[in-house]
């Protein structure tokens, strides 16, 4: 149980230490992230690792928290590796770096707490704390557009989470009306969720879905995401897309673990609608944009839409959904960190002004290529298998129209993304780099290896963890 | 509807029709103070929970939030006119429609007439109007006011709930809200200066 508490306490101590360490703070962050990853791996795969509740039942170690703790700490390790590499290559980032690192570590502490939480409000508060820590990170560049993006990010975050808390209050009213004592612990809620549905519960669930959907960047409240992902430094974008996205998703997963069986139709309709709408708006935006960072941001909305559809399908798509979610986190980390290097090198985000990446920046070009293939759902990556399982679940559930719309939007996204990204990679060389720093290459290689492993063969402890998480969403063991 | 809730509805609605940031902030402050009064009327017994709730409603919502924004706006020497919603007949009609919708929602969710019904109606109206302010404005200050209106309406709704949270969690909730308010004030100040200094250019 100490391991779980360390995941929250260590980053907080690291944040305090970072303020005192100055330029060496990145090393502290790497150490904290590496320890967090090791603890996450131990909790996820070691047979003797603790499980159950702790800290007066406020925290829980279950398959969902095990998987996501490992995932977000691993992504964070990649992010701090990137920051350390940047510090060595670009001295200008050293200005205020200790504050940046301290906020990033505070963000990690809150993220770990939100994943560990067994209490609706504690998880919500921790998620809100991640937004408070992340807003100054988004505005790090200090330009007018970066500050406005940070404002948009924070405003939508707080409004989305406000709507979520209103949803919680409605769910509490529903319990009160059914004669039960309102509680906020997930395990106790599961026992009470079998009460007949009422208007309070329907409204509450709808508000929670819309609220968490805002945090996930889903339609209709997605407009903050392209601006924030474009304007934030690449390390922060990777944190938002790979860490915070998953924390919000865990919040939504836990709500669905409790309430899906009581309101299956309402949950399915809401999530399928939001998912398709998100895919549609992102597809049209991908076609229109010439900015590669924005394209990746729209692709994130698109993936969020696929995940919402997977959630809407419930148990039938649960395993595919887990594969897709984990793949999505690695893909986003690879792509956004690579996009940051491309932006640094060429000094532009206009994809028409970038070409010959594979010759100019071989490592970044290669990672962008692999990441794009994974993004588009090519085999042998986990995203391919995940998408295939979600599509097959759509057919088995007889959602033929949704299936057709899903395939149509996916095809257009595929063509539009390929048309934009591949000329950047294969075109004529424009600005060869003397030698590219490879400090973050090992961790990105780990991400690529994880993506391939998920698409080809999952070793037993990993597959068993995925199956357990899928089972908590109604999937068959 | 009790006189306190009637007063709450007045401070909810009036600032929408008076285009002044001072009135908007006074309205927010009065909302916090009226909610504190409602709590005192209902729960006179002194407890730690009551003290934390009063700190939240009186100090944070009633004083700190409006004063933090006021300080920023005064330092910018903003003109007193600041429309929270577009000043036209369509917006005013939408406001009336949203008030009616709020009461309809309450009738659907809580059909039995009485104090609780009226509180749900006021909270639902506050949420809808907060969302309307957010949807109809681009300015940082108006958006912050919209978000705060939404937060205050949620707080009013939660006052009617019998749920008692542990004090540590309530304190964390108040701290997070305080952090949110100070972040709003920070961006209201910072965006004004950066926007005036350099308009943004973006590759779409």
PDB file of N, CA and C in Angstrom, chain B residues 8 13 61 67 135 160 164 181 186:
ATOM      1  N   UNK B   8     -32.237  36.041  -4.375  1.00  0.00           N
ATOM      2  CA  UNK B   8     -31.193  35.366  -5.162  1.00  0.00           C
ATOM      3  C   UNK B   8     -31.506  35.499  -6.657  1.00  0.00           C
ATOM      4  N   UNK B  13     -30.478  37.846 -12.018  1.00  0.00           N
ATOM      5  CA  UNK B  13     -30.985  38.388 -13.279  1.00  0.00           C
ATOM      6  C   UNK B  13     -30.568  39.838 -13.549  1.00  0.00           C
ATOM      7  N   UNK B  61     -16.598  33.006  -1.995  1.00  0.00           N
ATOM      8  CA  UNK B  61     -17.535  33.394  -3.066  1.00  0.00           C
ATOM      9  C   UNK B  61     -18.041  34.819  -2.897  1.00  0.00           C
ATOM     10  N   UNK B  67     -13.694  40.429  -5.409  1.00  0.00           N
ATOM     11  CA  UNK B  67     -12.654  41.432  -5.154  1.00  0.00           C
ATOM     12  C   UNK B  67     -11.403  41.185  -5.999  1.00  0.00           C
ATOM     13  N   UNK B 135     -21.607  31.108 -23.639  1.00  0.00           N
ATOM     14  CA  UNK B 135     -21.773  30.852 -25.073  1.00  0.00           C
ATOM     15  C   UNK B 135     -21.835  32.133 -25.884  1.00  0.00           C
ATOM     16  N   UNK B 160     -28.834  22.207  -1.186  1.00  0.00           N
ATOM     17  CA  UNK B 160     -30.065  21.466  -0.927  1.00  0.00           C
ATOM     18  C   UNK B 160     -29.845  19.990  -0.700  1.00  0.00           C
ATOM     19  N   UNK B 164     -23.135  14.926   3.465  1.00  0.00           N
ATOM     20  CA  UNK B 164     -22.111  15.589   4.271  1.00  0.00           C
ATOM     21  C   UNK B 164     -20.770  14.987   3.938  1.00  0.00           C
ATOM     22  N   UNK B 181     -10.564  30.614  -8.971  1.00  0.00           N
ATOM     23  CA  UNK B 181     -10.915  32.042  -9.016  1.00  0.00           C
ATOM     24  C   UNK B 181      -9.664  32.895  -9.246  1.00  0.00           C
ATOM     25  N   UNK B 186      -6.061  36.034 -12.774  1.00  0.00           N
ATOM     26  CA  UNK B 186      -4.743  36.141 -13.406  1.00  0.00           C
ATOM     27  C   UNK B 186      -4.886  36.290 -14.925  1.00  0.00           C
TER      28      UNK B 186
END
